[in-house]
Amino acid sequence: MSDYPTEPFTGQAGRHDPAAEYAFPTPPKLHWALVLLFTVLTLGIFLVVWMFIQSSWVKKIDPTSNATTQFIAYLVLFVASQILGESGSDGLQSLSVLLTIGSYIVFYFGAYSIRRSMLEHYNNMEPMQLKLSAAMTFFFSTFYLQYHMTRIAREIGRQ
């Protein structure tokens, strides 16, 4: 007989943790309102960090996801547009506007990539019948996706 416990460790004797046996990584679990609060308090820096946390989690459930790459491209384009926008030249400022628009387009490609990966995973691999609104993803992107990630993480914890 072994001296080692056969149940996953939960920190409490005799308690079984269903999430410890979960085959896929659990989504990041942070209430969307806290994501919004931290984003406001850090003047947007937390949102950039959090979208990379979301995209790296999605890469674990969908290795074909390219959301992280798209978010890197968004960040590069956005920073370049801000640098060019500070110049005094009208031509560079026009280019800055185009880069800003391009950066937002690339950002939404990343957000919809996360949405697509979540829908595929939670409707095919783990049938939860997940439904994600395309319009809500457009208007609230990171916050809306986080709402569903937290909800999924709680459901997994209850199983």
mmCIF file of C-alpha atoms in Angstrom, residues 89-154:
data_model
loop_
_atom_site.group_PDB
_atom_site.id
_atom_site.type_symbol
_atom_site.label_atom_id
_atom_site.label_comp_id
_atom_site.label_asym_id
_atom_site.label_seq_id
_atom_site.Cartn_x
_atom_site.Cartn_y
_atom_site.Cartn_z
ATOM 1 C CA SER A 89 4.925 66.194 -41.011
ATOM 2 C CA ASP A 90 1.454 65.993 -42.550
ATOM 3 C CA GLY A 91 2.464 62.975 -44.629
ATOM 4 C CA LEU A 92 3.646 61.038 -41.592
ATOM 5 C CA GLN A 93 0.528 61.975 -39.652
ATOM 6 C CA SER A 94 -1.624 60.636 -42.500
ATOM 7 C CA LEU A 95 0.382 57.423 -42.404
ATOM 8 C CA SER A 96 -0.159 57.380 -38.641
ATOM 9 C CA VAL A 97 -3.927 57.438 -39.114
ATOM 10 C CA LEU A 98 -3.723 54.545 -41.583
ATOM 11 C CA LEU A 99 -1.540 52.551 -39.190
ATOM 12 C CA THR A 100 -3.977 53.201 -36.346
ATOM 13 C CA ILE A 101 -6.888 51.934 -38.431
ATOM 14 C CA GLY A 102 -4.809 48.924 -39.491
ATOM 15 C CA SER A 103 -3.875 48.198 -35.886
ATOM 16 C CA TYR A 104 -7.524 48.089 -34.836
ATOM 17 C CA ILE A 105 -8.374 45.782 -37.748
ATOM 18 C CA VAL A 106 -5.566 43.418 -36.695
ATOM 19 C CA PHE A 107 -6.771 43.611 -33.061
ATOM 20 C CA TYR A 108 -10.247 42.474 -34.103
ATOM 21 C CA PHE A 109 -8.771 39.637 -36.144
ATOM 22 C CA GLY A 110 -7.138 38.485 -32.894
ATOM 23 C CA ALA A 111 -10.335 38.858 -30.858
ATOM 24 C CA TYR A 112 -12.367 36.929 -33.424
ATOM 25 C CA SER A 113 -9.631 34.297 -33.577
ATOM 26 C CA ILE A 114 -10.077 33.747 -29.823
ATOM 27 C CA ARG A 115 -13.845 33.631 -30.300
ATOM 28 C CA ARG A 116 -13.571 31.075 -33.101
ATOM 29 C CA SER A 117 -11.204 28.857 -31.083
ATOM 30 C CA MET A 118 -13.464 28.984 -28.016
ATOM 31 C CA LEU A 119 -16.562 28.150 -30.057
ATOM 32 C CA GLU A 120 -14.858 25.238 -31.754
ATOM 33 C CA HIS A 121 -13.387 23.855 -28.545
ATOM 34 C CA TYR A 122 -16.451 24.224 -26.327
ATOM 35 C CA ASN A 123 -18.883 22.991 -28.973
ATOM 36 C CA ASN A 124 -16.823 20.094 -30.370
ATOM 37 C CA MET A 125 -14.119 18.972 -27.928
ATOM 38 C CA GLU A 126 -16.080 19.709 -24.751
ATOM 39 C CA PRO A 127 -19.726 20.045 -25.689
ATOM 40 C CA MET A 128 -20.970 22.954 -23.561
ATOM 41 C CA GLN A 129 -23.084 24.461 -26.345
ATOM 42 C CA LEU A 130 -21.181 27.741 -26.051
ATOM 43 C CA LYS A 131 -22.685 30.685 -27.873
ATOM 44 C CA LEU A 132 -20.704 33.882 -28.368
ATOM 45 C CA SER A 133 -22.218 36.944 -29.999
ATOM 46 C CA ALA A 134 -20.249 38.410 -32.899
ATOM 47 C CA ALA A 135 -21.618 41.892 -32.123
ATOM 48 C CA MET A 136 -20.716 41.687 -28.421
ATOM 49 C CA THR A 137 -17.240 40.468 -29.401
ATOM 50 C CA PHE A 138 -16.883 43.535 -31.624
ATOM 51 C CA PHE A 139 -18.078 46.093 -29.092
ATOM 52 C CA PHE A 140 -16.645 44.642 -25.881
ATOM 53 C CA SER A 141 -13.967 42.187 -27.184
ATOM 54 C CA THR A 142 -11.600 41.375 -24.308
ATOM 55 C CA PHE A 143 -14.184 42.049 -21.582
ATOM 56 C CA TYR A 144 -16.903 39.980 -23.259
ATOM 57 C CA LEU A 145 -14.554 37.078 -23.929
ATOM 58 C CA GLN A 146 -13.337 37.279 -20.335
ATOM 59 C CA TYR A 147 -16.903 37.125 -19.050
ATOM 60 C CA HIS A 148 -17.338 33.798 -20.837
ATOM 61 C CA MET A 149 -13.898 32.511 -19.823
ATOM 62 C CA THR A 150 -14.701 33.131 -16.159
ATOM 63 C CA ARG A 151 -18.120 31.501 -16.525
ATOM 64 C CA ILE A 152 -16.552 28.432 -18.157
ATOM 65 C CA ALA A 153 -13.860 28.215 -15.465
ATOM 66 C CA ARG A 154 -16.571 28.263 -12.766
#
